[in-house]
């Protein structure tokens, strides 16, 4: 049982890390899109 718990913990950590990275990517993407939208087109 402890082994399974440990594995679940590690999986949860990896998932959290993935979520944070995904959130960072999303924020960067949105920021770039907003910058592009606010840039005047000549």
PDB file of C-alpha atoms in Angstrom:
ATOM      1  CA  UNK A   1       0.000   0.000   0.000  1.00  0.00           C
ATOM      2  CA  UNK A   2       2.643   2.603   0.909  1.00  0.00           C
ATOM      3  CA  UNK A   3       4.249   2.051  -2.485  1.00  0.00           C
ATOM      4  CA  UNK A   4       1.024   2.909  -4.277  1.00  0.00           C
ATOM      5  CA  UNK A   5       0.563   6.009  -2.129  1.00  0.00           C
ATOM      6  CA  UNK A   6       4.086   7.130  -2.912  1.00  0.00           C
ATOM      7  CA  UNK A   7       3.551   6.641  -6.615  1.00  0.00           C
ATOM      8  CA  UNK A   8       0.304   8.616  -6.470  1.00  0.00           C
ATOM      9  CA  UNK A   9       2.110  11.435  -4.671  1.00  0.00           C
ATOM     10  CA  UNK A  10       4.799  11.584  -7.302  1.00  0.00           C
ATOM     11  CA  UNK A  11       2.175  11.540 -10.048  1.00  0.00           C
ATOM     12  CA  UNK A  12       0.305  14.391  -8.367  1.00  0.00           C
ATOM     13  CA  UNK A  13       3.534  16.402  -8.135  1.00  0.00           C
ATOM     14  CA  UNK A  14       4.244  15.839 -11.807  1.00  0.00           C
ATOM     15  CA  UNK A  15       0.667  16.816 -12.664  1.00  0.00           C
ATOM     16  CA  UNK A  16       0.975  20.032 -10.646  1.00  0.00           C
ATOM     17  CA  UNK A  17       4.228  20.858 -12.394  1.00  0.00           C
ATOM     18  CA  UNK A  18       2.578  20.222 -15.748  1.00  0.00           C
ATOM     19  CA  UNK A  19      -0.372  22.429 -14.785  1.00  0.00           C
ATOM     20  CA  UNK A  20       1.962  25.273 -13.797  1.00  0.00           C
ATOM     21  CA  UNK A  21       3.915  24.987 -17.021  1.00  0.00           C
ATOM     22  CA  UNK A  22       0.691  24.909 -19.026  1.00  0.00           C
ATOM     23  CA  UNK A  23      -0.604  27.985 -17.183  1.00  0.00           C
ATOM     24  CA  UNK A  24       2.673  29.800 -17.912  1.00  0.00           C
ATOM     25  CA  UNK A  25       2.405  28.917 -21.588  1.00  0.00           C
ATOM     26  CA  UNK A  26      -1.201  30.057 -21.719  1.00  0.00           C
ATOM     27  CA  UNK A  27      -0.400  33.373 -20.025  1.00  0.00           C
ATOM     28  CA  UNK A  28       2.528  33.993 -22.388  1.00  0.00           C
ATOM     29  CA  UNK A  29       0.365  33.156 -25.390  1.00  0.00           C
ATOM     30  CA  UNK A  30      -2.451  35.445 -24.230  1.00  0.00           C
ATOM     31  CA  UNK A  31       0.021  38.226 -23.499  1.00  0.00           C
ATOM     32  CA  UNK A  32       1.516  37.939 -26.986  1.00  0.00           C
ATOM     33  CA  UNK A  33      -1.931  37.895 -28.581  1.00  0.00           C
ATOM     34  CA  UNK A  34      -2.907  41.009 -26.640  1.00  0.00           C
ATOM     35  CA  UNK A  35       0.310  42.750 -27.676  1.00  0.00           C
ATOM     36  CA  UNK A  36      -0.337  41.838 -31.303  1.00  0.00           C
ATOM     37  CA  UNK A  37      -3.917  43.078 -31.055  1.00  0.00           C
ATOM     38  CA  UNK A  38      -2.847  46.407 -29.520  1.00  0.00           C
ATOM     39  CA  UNK A  39      -0.078  46.946 -32.067  1.00  0.00           C
ATOM     40  CA  UNK A  40      -1.243  49.426 -34.713  1.00  0.00           C
ATOM     41  CA  UNK A  41      -1.362  48.091 -38.260  1.00  0.00           C
ATOM     42  CA  UNK A  42       0.178  50.333 -40.873  1.00  0.00           C
TER      43      UNK A  42
END
